[in-house]
Amino acid sequence: MRNNMDMAGDKLTSSPLQFGFKANSSCKHAIFTLRMLVKHFCNSGSTLTLCALDISKAFDRVNLYGLLNTLMARCFPKTFISVIFNWLQKCVGTVRWANCFSAFFSITAGVRQGGLLSPALFAIYMDSLIERLKASRLGCCLNGIYYGCLVYADDILLLSHSVQVMQNMLDTCESFSVDSDVKFNCTKSFAMRIGPRYNCNCADLILCDKPLTYVTSIKYLGVYITAAKTFVCSYDHVKLKFYRAFNALYCRSHCSNSELVSTELVKAYCLPVLLYALESTAPSKQVIHMMDRCIDVAVRKIFRVSTSESCAYIRSCVGLHCVAELVQSRTVTFMNSLAEHQFPAEVVELAFSELFAFIE
């Protein structure tokens, strides 16, 4: 029985291009992969076309029989397929209207919310799309490794050197949606270009008979990527989120008449807002200075000081280090974790060259 469980666990592994629902993989790794790919191709003079696709109610629309077919195609043990089928088939629901409830009915689509196996089952369900795109060889390849699509759960990002190839990739996605009963939300799916010709007018990209809107910024896994000649992120929203979080905490914590309590709350809840994925996006010095000013504003309000010297002294005493030091430490730790991923040598060399330049 133990051997069967181990064998079943091996068959539940998803594609390396799926960054969600697995150990040693996170949003930071997906963002880092995107940034390195964009920089590599832009440095060689290419202009990349990106498409961010949104799936409507992704987890709730998983076709039960399509999922079972996927498991059988992976040669999953028949016993476990029967167990999973029985487990999913027992999902029932009811409709509430005011104080009245309908009769219970079977839910024949979707994976059970909160189930331990649900993330893994959804990941291998989305593997069908990744394998189709990979088999077509449409999109970006680097050193023989396919990187045409980056997937995190149901967040899909397509990368291509040309608009025509991107259209072919979208046709493949549309075919997948028909076969797998997946519905793309075209109003929340966008296209963008990054590279020397990012601002040139291009032909419309069509998905499910609807044109995608070309935008100047795409939100991907919590960061805003801007259309430019190279990979650039916008951090204006980070500043607003930090002040929003700080004001919400301070209006309650200042009643304790303890500056240290307020400071610890800032370190626990506000500082992560500033530092989110900075080791992956490589912010400029101007952005780092802006984030330092955000911390200075919070310190001055908590301790009621006005001079820069007093603010710097207080920050050194309470452990609010400058953002540059924090980013450098987090980047070194993140680089050490890249050993778990099989990145091409070109990507690793470019990443370490950026790290050394940042340290200098």
mmCIF file of C-alpha atoms in Angstrom:
data_model
loop_
_atom_site.group_PDB
_atom_site.id
_atom_site.type_symbol
_atom_site.label_atom_id
_atom_site.label_comp_id
_atom_site.label_asym_id
_atom_site.label_seq_id
_atom_site.Cartn_x
_atom_site.Cartn_y
_atom_site.Cartn_z
ATOM 1 C CA MET A 1 0.000 0.000 0.000
ATOM 2 C CA ARG A 2 2.894 2.334 0.804
ATOM 3 C CA ASN A 3 4.434 1.749 -2.635
ATOM 4 C CA ASN A 4 1.083 2.489 -4.285
ATOM 5 C CA MET A 5 0.811 5.771 -2.389
ATOM 6 C CA ASP A 6 4.327 6.792 -3.447
ATOM 7 C CA MET A 7 3.545 5.874 -7.055
ATOM 8 C CA ALA A 8 0.330 7.903 -6.934
ATOM 9 C CA GLY A 9 2.194 10.898 -5.522
ATOM 10 C CA ASP A 10 4.720 10.781 -8.367
ATOM 11 C CA LYS A 11 1.934 10.840 -10.945
ATOM 12 C CA LEU A 12 0.399 13.944 -9.353
ATOM 13 C CA THR A 13 3.431 16.079 -10.221
ATOM 14 C CA SER A 14 2.736 18.941 -12.609
ATOM 15 C CA SER A 15 4.760 20.644 -15.326
ATOM 16 C CA PRO A 16 7.785 22.785 -14.352
ATOM 17 C CA LEU A 17 5.949 25.658 -16.050
ATOM 18 C CA GLN A 18 3.246 25.368 -13.371
ATOM 19 C CA PHE A 19 4.653 27.342 -10.423
ATOM 20 C CA GLY A 20 1.694 26.918 -8.087
ATOM 21 C CA PHE A 21 0.849 24.171 -5.605
ATOM 22 C CA LYS A 22 4.322 22.702 -5.173
ATOM 23 C CA ALA A 23 7.250 22.864 -2.791
ATOM 24 C CA ASN A 24 10.159 25.244 -3.410
ATOM 25 C CA SER A 25 8.068 27.210 -5.898
ATOM 26 C CA SER A 26 6.238 30.493 -5.445
ATOM 27 C CA CYS A 27 5.045 33.665 -7.122
ATOM 28 C CA LYS A 28 8.588 35.009 -6.812
ATOM 29 C CA HIS A 29 9.962 32.203 -8.986
ATOM 30 C CA ALA A 30 7.343 32.828 -11.676
ATOM 31 C CA ILE A 31 8.034 36.582 -11.674
ATOM 32 C CA PHE A 32 11.786 35.982 -11.731
ATOM 33 C CA THR A 33 11.449 33.610 -14.701
ATOM 34 C CA LEU A 34 9.394 36.185 -16.593
ATOM 35 C CA ARG A 35 11.858 38.987 -15.874
ATOM 36 C CA MET A 36 14.880 36.957 -16.944
ATOM 37 C CA LEU A 37 13.199 35.833 -20.164
ATOM 38 C CA VAL A 38 12.108 39.348 -21.063
ATOM 39 C CA LYS A 39 15.542 40.800 -20.362
ATOM 40 C CA HIS A 40 17.307 38.053 -22.296
ATOM 41 C CA PHE A 41 15.221 38.488 -25.433
ATOM 42 C CA CYS A 42 15.081 42.278 -25.214
ATOM 43 C CA ASN A 43 18.874 42.413 -24.918
ATOM 44 C CA SER A 44 19.050 40.528 -28.222
ATOM 45 C CA GLY A 45 16.768 43.070 -29.911
ATOM 46 C CA SER A 46 13.497 41.114 -29.808
ATOM 47 C CA THR A 47 10.120 42.534 -28.857
ATOM 48 C CA LEU A 48 7.993 40.124 -26.856
ATOM 49 C CA THR A 49 4.222 39.923 -26.972
ATOM 50 C CA LEU A 50 2.631 38.971 -23.655
ATOM 51 C CA CYS A 51 -0.933 37.827 -23.083
ATOM 52 C CA ALA A 52 -2.367 37.490 -19.572
ATOM 53 C CA LEU A 53 -5.388 35.173 -19.686
ATOM 54 C CA ASP A 54 -8.126 34.930 -17.086
ATOM 55 C CA ILE A 55 -10.289 31.835 -16.593
ATOM 56 C CA SER A 56 -13.798 32.346 -15.259
ATOM 57 C CA LYS A 57 -14.406 30.355 -12.063
ATOM 58 C CA ALA A 58 -11.435 28.137 -12.867
ATOM 59 C CA PHE A 59 -11.639 25.741 -9.904
ATOM 60 C CA ASP A 60 -15.420 25.440 -10.119
ATOM 61 C CA ARG A 61 -15.438 24.566 -13.833
ATOM 62 C CA VAL A 62 -13.098 21.565 -13.736
ATOM 63 C CA ASN A 63 -14.898 18.852 -15.684
ATOM 64 C CA LEU A 64 -15.044 15.742 -13.514
ATOM 65 C CA TYR A 65 -14.870 13.264 -16.385
ATOM 66 C CA GLY A 66 -12.160 15.276 -18.123
ATOM 67 C CA LEU A 67 -10.149 15.125 -14.912
ATOM 68 C CA LEU A 68 -10.622 11.358 -14.685
ATOM 69 C CA ASN A 69 -9.500 10.974 -18.308
ATOM 70 C CA THR A 70 -6.384 12.965 -17.459
ATOM 71 C CA LEU A 71 -5.659 10.679 -14.518
ATOM 72 C CA MET A 72 -6.118 7.583 -16.685
ATOM 73 C CA ALA A 73 -3.823 9.042 -19.338
ATOM 74 C CA ARG A 74 -1.172 9.338 -16.639
ATOM 75 C CA CYS A 75 -1.629 5.624 -15.856
ATOM 76 C CA PHE A 76 -2.928 6.460 -12.409
ATOM 77 C CA PRO A 77 -3.838 3.301 -10.438
ATOM 78 C CA LYS A 78 -7.412 2.224 -11.071
ATOM 79 C CA THR A 79 -8.102 1.901 -7.344
ATOM 80 C CA PHE A 80 -7.212 5.509 -6.684
ATOM 81 C CA ILE A 81 -9.216 6.733 -9.667
ATOM 82 C CA SER A 82 -12.246 4.975 -8.192
ATOM 83 C CA VAL A 83 -11.598 6.574 -4.805
ATOM 84 C CA ILE A 84 -11.228 10.049 -6.313
ATOM 85 C CA PHE A 85 -14.335 9.564 -8.457
ATOM 86 C CA ASN A 86 -16.340 8.483 -5.428
ATOM 87 C CA TRP A 87 -14.932 11.382 -3.402
ATOM 88 C CA LEU A 88 -15.797 14.025 -6.004
ATOM 89 C CA GLN A 89 -19.165 12.489 -6.812
ATOM 90 C CA LYS A 90 -20.295 12.935 -3.213
ATOM 91 C CA CYS A 91 -20.057 16.721 -3.510
ATOM 92 C CA VAL A 92 -23.593 18.099 -3.142
ATOM 93 C CA GLY A 93 -25.055 21.576 -2.956
ATOM 94 C CA THR A 94 -28.236 23.444 -2.206
ATOM 95 C CA VAL A 95 -29.661 26.839 -3.101
ATOM 96 C CA ARG A 96 -30.819 29.209 -0.399
ATOM 97 C CA TRP A 97 -33.507 31.795 -1.119
ATOM 98 C CA ALA A 98 -34.347 33.900 1.952
ATOM 99 C CA ASN A 99 -35.192 31.256 4.576
ATOM 100 C CA CYS A 100 -35.952 28.505 2.094
ATOM 101 C CA PHE A 101 -33.576 25.815 0.822
ATOM 102 C CA SER A 102 -33.806 23.742 -2.322
ATOM 103 C CA ALA A 103 -33.356 19.997 -2.456
ATOM 104 C CA PHE A 104 -29.770 18.732 -2.487
ATOM 105 C CA PHE A 105 -28.267 18.126 -5.906
ATOM 106 C CA SER A 106 -24.997 16.582 -7.109
ATOM 107 C CA ILE A 107 -22.143 18.844 -8.186
ATOM 108 C CA THR A 108 -20.574 17.237 -11.243
ATOM 109 C CA ALA A 109 -17.964 19.930 -11.940
ATOM 110 C CA GLY A 110 -15.165 21.544 -9.993
ATOM 111 C CA VAL A 111 -12.757 20.310 -7.369
ATOM 112 C CA ARG A 112 -13.746 20.368 -3.715
ATOM 113 C CA GLN A 113 -12.851 23.666 -2.063
ATOM 114 C CA GLY A 114 -10.318 23.194 0.735
ATOM 115 C CA GLY A 115 -9.503 19.609 -0.204
ATOM 116 C CA LEU A 116 -5.886 18.524 0.203
ATOM 117 C CA LEU A 117 -5.825 16.944 -3.251
ATOM 118 C CA SER A 118 -7.708 19.760 -4.995
ATOM 119 C CA PRO A 119 -4.666 21.955 -5.807
ATOM 120 C CA ALA A 120 -2.738 19.004 -7.263
ATOM 121 C CA LEU A 121 -5.751 17.820 -9.262
ATOM 122 C CA PHE A 122 -6.312 21.297 -10.687
ATOM 123 C CA ALA A 123 -2.622 21.624 -11.566
ATOM 124 C CA ILE A 124 -2.559 18.410 -13.591
ATOM 125 C CA TYR A 125 -5.863 19.417 -15.205
ATOM 126 C CA MET A 126 -4.154 22.600 -16.462
ATOM 127 C CA ASP A 127 -1.155 20.556 -17.587
ATOM 128 C CA SER A 128 -3.121 19.638 -20.699
ATOM 129 C CA LEU A 129 -2.902 23.236 -21.897
ATOM 130 C CA ILE A 130 0.807 23.459 -21.103
ATOM 131 C CA GLU A 131 1.513 20.225 -22.968
ATOM 132 C CA ARG A 132 -0.442 21.384 -26.018
ATOM 133 C CA LEU A 133 1.499 24.620 -26.228
ATOM 134 C CA LYS A 134 4.771 22.851 -25.561
ATOM 135 C CA ALA A 135 4.099 20.251 -28.272
ATOM 136 C CA SER A 136 3.316 22.986 -30.782
ATOM 137 C CA ARG A 137 6.633 24.749 -29.958
ATOM 138 C CA LEU A 138 4.782 28.040 -30.237
ATOM 139 C CA GLY A 139 6.215 30.818 -28.122
ATOM 140 C CA CYS A 140 9.559 31.481 -26.476
ATOM 141 C CA CYS A 141 12.250 28.821 -26.173
ATOM 142 C CA LEU A 142 15.607 29.326 -24.509
ATOM 143 C CA ASN A 143 18.494 26.900 -24.818
ATOM 144 C CA GLY A 144 16.083 24.213 -26.033
ATOM 145 C CA ILE A 145 13.756 24.659 -23.033
ATOM 146 C CA TYR A 146 10.195 25.778 -23.689
ATOM 147 C CA TYR A 147 9.043 28.931 -21.874
ATOM 148 C CA GLY A 148 6.094 29.944 -24.042
ATOM 149 C CA CYS A 149 3.648 29.904 -21.135
ATOM 150 C CA LEU A 150 4.053 30.543 -17.423
ATOM 151 C CA VAL A 151 1.236 29.254 -15.218
ATOM 152 C CA TYR A 152 0.524 29.862 -11.557
ATOM 153 C CA ALA A 153 -2.695 28.073 -10.588
ATOM 154 C CA ASP A 154 -5.169 29.627 -13.049
ATOM 155 C CA ASP A 155 -3.008 32.684 -13.917
ATOM 156 C CA ILE A 156 -1.762 32.083 -17.455
ATOM 157 C CA LEU A 157 0.862 34.233 -19.172
ATOM 158 C CA LEU A 158 1.804 33.574 -22.803
ATOM 159 C CA LEU A 159 5.078 34.830 -24.317
ATOM 160 C CA SER A 160 5.896 35.051 -28.006
ATOM 161 C CA HIS A 161 8.317 36.811 -30.369
ATOM 162 C CA SER A 162 5.598 37.744 -32.853
ATOM 163 C CA VAL A 163 1.937 38.672 -32.932
ATOM 164 C CA GLN A 164 1.141 35.955 -35.476
ATOM 165 C CA VAL A 165 2.634 33.238 -33.306
ATOM 166 C CA MET A 166 0.732 34.634 -30.332
ATOM 167 C CA GLN A 167 -2.496 34.348 -32.312
ATOM 168 C CA ASN A 168 -1.705 30.699 -32.996
ATOM 169 C CA MET A 169 -1.112 30.185 -29.276
ATOM 170 C CA LEU A 170 -4.465 31.789 -28.484
ATOM 171 C CA ASP A 171 -6.107 29.440 -31.002
ATOM 172 C CA THR A 172 -4.560 26.530 -29.112
ATOM 173 C CA CYS A 173 -5.940 27.930 -25.846
ATOM 174 C CA GLU A 174 -9.383 28.260 -27.422
ATOM 175 C CA SER A 175 -9.246 24.645 -28.572
ATOM 176 C CA PHE A 176 -8.291 23.623 -25.028
ATOM 177 C CA SER A 177 -11.210 25.582 -23.597
ATOM 178 C CA VAL A 178 -13.653 23.720 -25.850
ATOM 179 C CA ASP A 179 -12.218 20.283 -25.093
ATOM 180 C CA SER A 180 -11.843 20.861 -21.338
ATOM 181 C CA ASP A 181 -14.993 22.913 -20.710
ATOM 182 C CA VAL A 182 -12.960 25.935 -19.606
ATOM 183 C CA LYS A 183 -14.222 29.464 -20.221
ATOM 184 C CA PHE A 184 -11.789 32.325 -20.773
ATOM 185 C CA ASN A 185 -12.901 35.755 -19.605
ATOM 186 C CA CYS A 186 -11.850 37.954 -22.525
ATOM 187 C CA THR A 187 -12.792 41.177 -20.747
ATOM 188 C CA LYS A 188 -10.157 40.408 -18.073
ATOM 189 C CA SER A 189 -7.549 39.056 -20.500
ATOM 190 C CA PHE A 190 -5.047 41.540 -21.908
ATOM 191 C CA ALA A 191 -2.131 41.825 -24.332
ATOM 192 C CA MET A 192 1.034 43.883 -23.965
ATOM 193 C CA ARG A 193 4.392 44.253 -25.714
ATOM 194 C CA ILE A 194 7.849 44.711 -24.204
ATOM 195 C CA GLY A 195 10.929 45.499 -26.280
ATOM 196 C CA PRO A 196 12.370 48.053 -28.722
ATOM 197 C CA ARG A 197 9.093 48.167 -30.726
ATOM 198 C CA TYR A 198 6.717 47.992 -27.776
ATOM 199 C CA ASN A 199 4.714 51.058 -28.868
ATOM 200 C CA CYS A 200 4.103 49.990 -32.483
ATOM 201 C CA ASN A 201 0.538 49.365 -33.608
ATOM 202 C CA CYS A 202 -0.180 45.655 -34.021
ATOM 203 C CA ALA A 203 -2.978 43.517 -35.365
ATOM 204 C CA ASP A 204 -5.759 42.518 -33.010
ATOM 205 C CA LEU A 205 -5.359 39.307 -31.048
ATOM 206 C CA ILE A 206 -8.540 37.227 -30.987
ATOM 207 C CA LEU A 207 -9.553 34.817 -28.238
ATOM 208 C CA CYS A 208 -12.931 33.064 -28.390
ATOM 209 C CA ASP A 209 -14.055 35.443 -31.171
ATOM 210 C CA LYS A 210 -13.315 38.512 -29.051
ATOM 211 C CA PRO A 211 -10.352 40.897 -29.458
ATOM 212 C CA LEU A 212 -7.973 41.316 -26.547
ATOM 213 C CA THR A 213 -7.226 44.839 -25.368
ATOM 214 C CA TYR A 214 -3.643 46.082 -25.659
ATOM 215 C CA VAL A 215 -2.673 47.720 -22.371
ATOM 216 C CA THR A 216 0.327 49.642 -21.045
ATOM 217 C CA SER A 217 0.455 47.710 -17.759
ATOM 218 C CA ILE A 218 -0.424 44.174 -16.664
ATOM 219 C CA LYS A 219 -0.903 42.977 -13.110
ATOM 220 C CA TYR A 220 0.819 39.615 -12.756
ATOM 221 C CA LEU A 221 0.901 37.812 -9.394
ATOM 222 C CA GLY A 222 0.728 41.054 -7.442
ATOM 223 C CA VAL A 223 3.244 43.124 -9.441
ATOM 224 C CA TYR A 224 2.493 45.630 -12.186
ATOM 225 C CA ILE A 225 4.575 45.121 -15.339
ATOM 226 C CA THR A 226 4.793 48.101 -17.670
ATOM 227 C CA ALA A 227 5.096 48.168 -21.456
ATOM 228 C CA ALA A 228 8.595 49.518 -22.150
ATOM 229 C CA LYS A 229 11.836 48.764 -23.972
ATOM 230 C CA THR A 230 12.828 46.346 -21.233
ATOM 231 C CA PHE A 231 11.343 44.767 -18.096
ATOM 232 C CA VAL A 232 9.996 47.550 -15.883
ATOM 233 C CA CYS A 233 7.655 47.361 -12.895
ATOM 234 C CA SER A 234 5.465 50.096 -11.451
ATOM 235 C CA TYR A 235 5.554 50.484 -7.651
ATOM 236 C CA ASP A 236 3.034 53.288 -7.153
ATOM 237 C CA HIS A 237 0.448 50.844 -5.842
ATOM 238 C CA VAL A 238 2.960 49.555 -3.267
ATOM 239 C CA LYS A 239 3.284 53.015 -1.743
ATOM 240 C CA LEU A 240 -0.492 53.363 -1.472
ATOM 241 C CA LYS A 241 -0.894 49.889 0.052
ATOM 242 C CA PHE A 242 1.814 50.599 2.622
ATOM 243 C CA TYR A 243 0.209 53.866 3.791
ATOM 244 C CA ARG A 244 -3.220 52.239 3.834
ATOM 245 C CA ALA A 245 -1.946 49.371 5.992
ATOM 246 C CA PHE A 246 0.040 51.694 8.271
ATOM 247 C CA ASN A 247 -2.840 54.109 8.855
ATOM 248 C CA ALA A 248 -5.212 51.229 9.598
ATOM 249 C CA LEU A 249 -2.800 49.844 12.211
ATOM 250 C CA TYR A 250 -1.673 53.115 13.729
ATOM 251 C CA CYS A 251 -5.176 54.426 14.367
ATOM 252 C CA ARG A 252 -5.608 51.464 16.729
ATOM 253 C CA SER A 253 -2.114 50.812 18.066
ATOM 254 C CA HIS A 254 -1.296 54.389 19.153
ATOM 255 C CA CYS A 255 -3.893 54.050 21.905
ATOM 256 C CA SER A 256 -1.537 51.632 23.660
ATOM 257 C CA ASN A 257 0.915 54.522 24.212
ATOM 258 C CA SER A 258 3.767 52.204 23.204
ATOM 259 C CA GLU A 259 5.888 53.189 20.238
ATOM 260 C CA LEU A 260 7.513 49.754 20.228
ATOM 261 C CA VAL A 261 4.145 48.032 19.796
ATOM 262 C CA SER A 262 3.380 50.199 16.775
ATOM 263 C CA THR A 263 6.865 49.559 15.381
ATOM 264 C CA GLU A 264 6.537 45.799 15.687
ATOM 265 C CA LEU A 265 3.161 45.926 13.957
ATOM 266 C CA VAL A 266 4.741 47.911 11.114
ATOM 267 C CA LYS A 267 7.503 45.313 10.798
ATOM 268 C CA ALA A 268 5.020 42.430 10.827
ATOM 269 C CA TYR A 269 2.236 43.758 8.594
ATOM 270 C CA CYS A 270 3.401 46.843 6.679
ATOM 271 C CA LEU A 271 7.007 46.046 5.788
ATOM 272 C CA PRO A 272 6.089 42.867 3.830
ATOM 273 C CA VAL A 273 3.871 45.051 1.624
ATOM 274 C CA LEU A 274 6.934 47.065 0.575
ATOM 275 C CA LEU A 275 9.238 44.082 0.182
ATOM 276 C CA TYR A 276 6.893 41.787 -1.747
ATOM 277 C CA ALA A 277 8.794 40.098 -4.624
ATOM 278 C CA LEU A 278 11.540 42.759 -4.698
ATOM 279 C CA GLU A 279 14.141 39.992 -4.994
ATOM 280 C CA SER A 280 12.434 38.999 -8.249
ATOM 281 C CA THR A 281 11.712 42.402 -9.784
ATOM 282 C CA ALA A 282 15.095 44.079 -9.143
ATOM 283 C CA PRO A 283 13.870 47.609 -8.280
ATOM 284 C CA SER A 284 15.906 50.666 -9.198
ATOM 285 C CA LYS A 285 17.677 52.861 -6.657
ATOM 286 C CA GLN A 286 14.951 55.498 -7.036
ATOM 287 C CA VAL A 287 12.311 52.930 -6.077
ATOM 288 C CA ILE A 288 14.344 51.818 -3.048
ATOM 289 C CA HIS A 289 14.699 55.439 -1.909
ATOM 290 C CA MET A 290 10.949 55.894 -2.283
ATOM 291 C CA MET A 291 10.327 52.875 -0.061
ATOM 292 C CA ASP A 292 12.800 54.165 2.518
ATOM 293 C CA ARG A 293 10.881 57.431 2.611
ATOM 294 C CA CYS A 294 7.672 55.488 3.281
ATOM 295 C CA ILE A 295 9.295 53.877 6.334
ATOM 296 C CA ASP A 296 10.650 57.258 7.453
ATOM 297 C CA VAL A 297 7.140 58.743 7.337
ATOM 298 C CA ALA A 298 5.843 55.909 9.527
ATOM 299 C CA VAL A 299 8.710 56.263 12.033
ATOM 300 C CA ARG A 300 8.281 60.032 12.286
ATOM 301 C CA LYS A 301 4.572 59.646 12.939
ATOM 302 C CA ILE A 302 5.049 56.930 15.578
ATOM 303 C CA PHE A 303 7.902 58.618 17.496
ATOM 304 C CA ARG A 304 6.904 62.232 16.706
ATOM 305 C CA VAL A 305 10.316 63.287 15.392
ATOM 306 C CA SER A 306 11.066 65.598 12.509
ATOM 307 C CA THR A 307 14.770 65.431 11.689
ATOM 308 C CA SER A 308 16.342 62.858 9.374
ATOM 309 C CA GLU A 309 19.107 62.152 11.881
ATOM 310 C CA SER A 310 16.640 61.244 14.624
ATOM 311 C CA CYS A 311 14.672 59.069 12.235
ATOM 312 C CA ALA A 312 17.807 57.203 11.105
ATOM 313 C CA TYR A 313 18.895 56.651 14.722
ATOM 314 C CA ILE A 314 15.490 55.284 15.743
ATOM 315 C CA ARG A 315 15.396 52.951 12.754
ATOM 316 C CA SER A 316 18.797 51.527 13.691
ATOM 317 C CA CYS A 317 17.630 50.968 17.280
ATOM 318 C CA VAL A 318 14.338 49.234 16.455
ATOM 319 C CA GLY A 319 15.718 47.104 13.584
ATOM 320 C CA LEU A 320 14.077 48.897 10.670
ATOM 321 C CA HIS A 321 17.024 48.530 8.331
ATOM 322 C CA CYS A 322 17.289 50.408 5.064
ATOM 323 C CA VAL A 323 15.441 48.805 2.174
ATOM 324 C CA ALA A 324 18.625 48.321 0.126
ATOM 325 C CA GLU A 325 20.067 46.035 2.807
ATOM 326 C CA LEU A 326 16.829 44.098 3.108
ATOM 327 C CA VAL A 327 16.568 43.624 -0.657
ATOM 328 C CA GLN A 328 20.194 42.523 -0.887
ATOM 329 C CA SER A 329 19.742 39.931 1.882
ATOM 330 C CA ARG A 330 16.496 38.615 0.397
ATOM 331 C CA THR A 331 18.045 38.454 -3.076
ATOM 332 C CA VAL A 332 21.003 36.385 -1.893
ATOM 333 C CA THR A 333 18.649 33.958 -0.129
ATOM 334 C CA PHE A 334 16.453 33.764 -3.213
ATOM 335 C CA MET A 335 19.408 33.077 -5.500
ATOM 336 C CA ASN A 336 20.408 30.153 -3.308
ATOM 337 C CA SER A 337 16.919 28.688 -3.748
ATOM 338 C CA LEU A 338 17.238 28.711 -7.533
ATOM 339 C CA ALA A 339 19.211 25.466 -7.339
ATOM 340 C CA GLU A 340 15.848 23.689 -7.052
ATOM 341 C CA HIS A 341 14.879 24.896 -10.545
ATOM 342 C CA GLN A 342 16.452 23.953 -13.858
ATOM 343 C CA PHE A 343 17.059 27.399 -15.317
ATOM 344 C CA PRO A 344 19.185 27.753 -18.469
ATOM 345 C CA ALA A 345 22.767 28.884 -17.947
ATOM 346 C CA GLU A 346 22.065 32.181 -19.734
ATOM 347 C CA VAL A 347 19.342 33.037 -17.234
ATOM 348 C CA VAL A 348 21.453 32.173 -14.191
ATOM 349 C CA GLU A 349 24.443 34.173 -15.472
ATOM 350 C CA LEU A 350 22.257 37.211 -16.141
ATOM 351 C CA ALA A 351 20.690 36.958 -12.690
ATOM 352 C CA PHE A 352 24.027 36.756 -10.865
ATOM 353 C CA SER A 353 25.480 39.608 -12.925
ATOM 354 C CA GLU A 354 22.543 41.765 -11.776
ATOM 355 C CA LEU A 355 23.095 40.692 -8.172
ATOM 356 C CA PHE A 356 26.795 41.585 -8.238
ATOM 357 C CA ALA A 357 26.006 44.956 -9.848
ATOM 358 C CA PHE A 358 23.417 45.648 -7.144
ATOM 359 C CA ILE A 359 25.847 44.774 -4.343
ATOM 360 C CA GLU A 360 28.527 47.026 -5.808
#
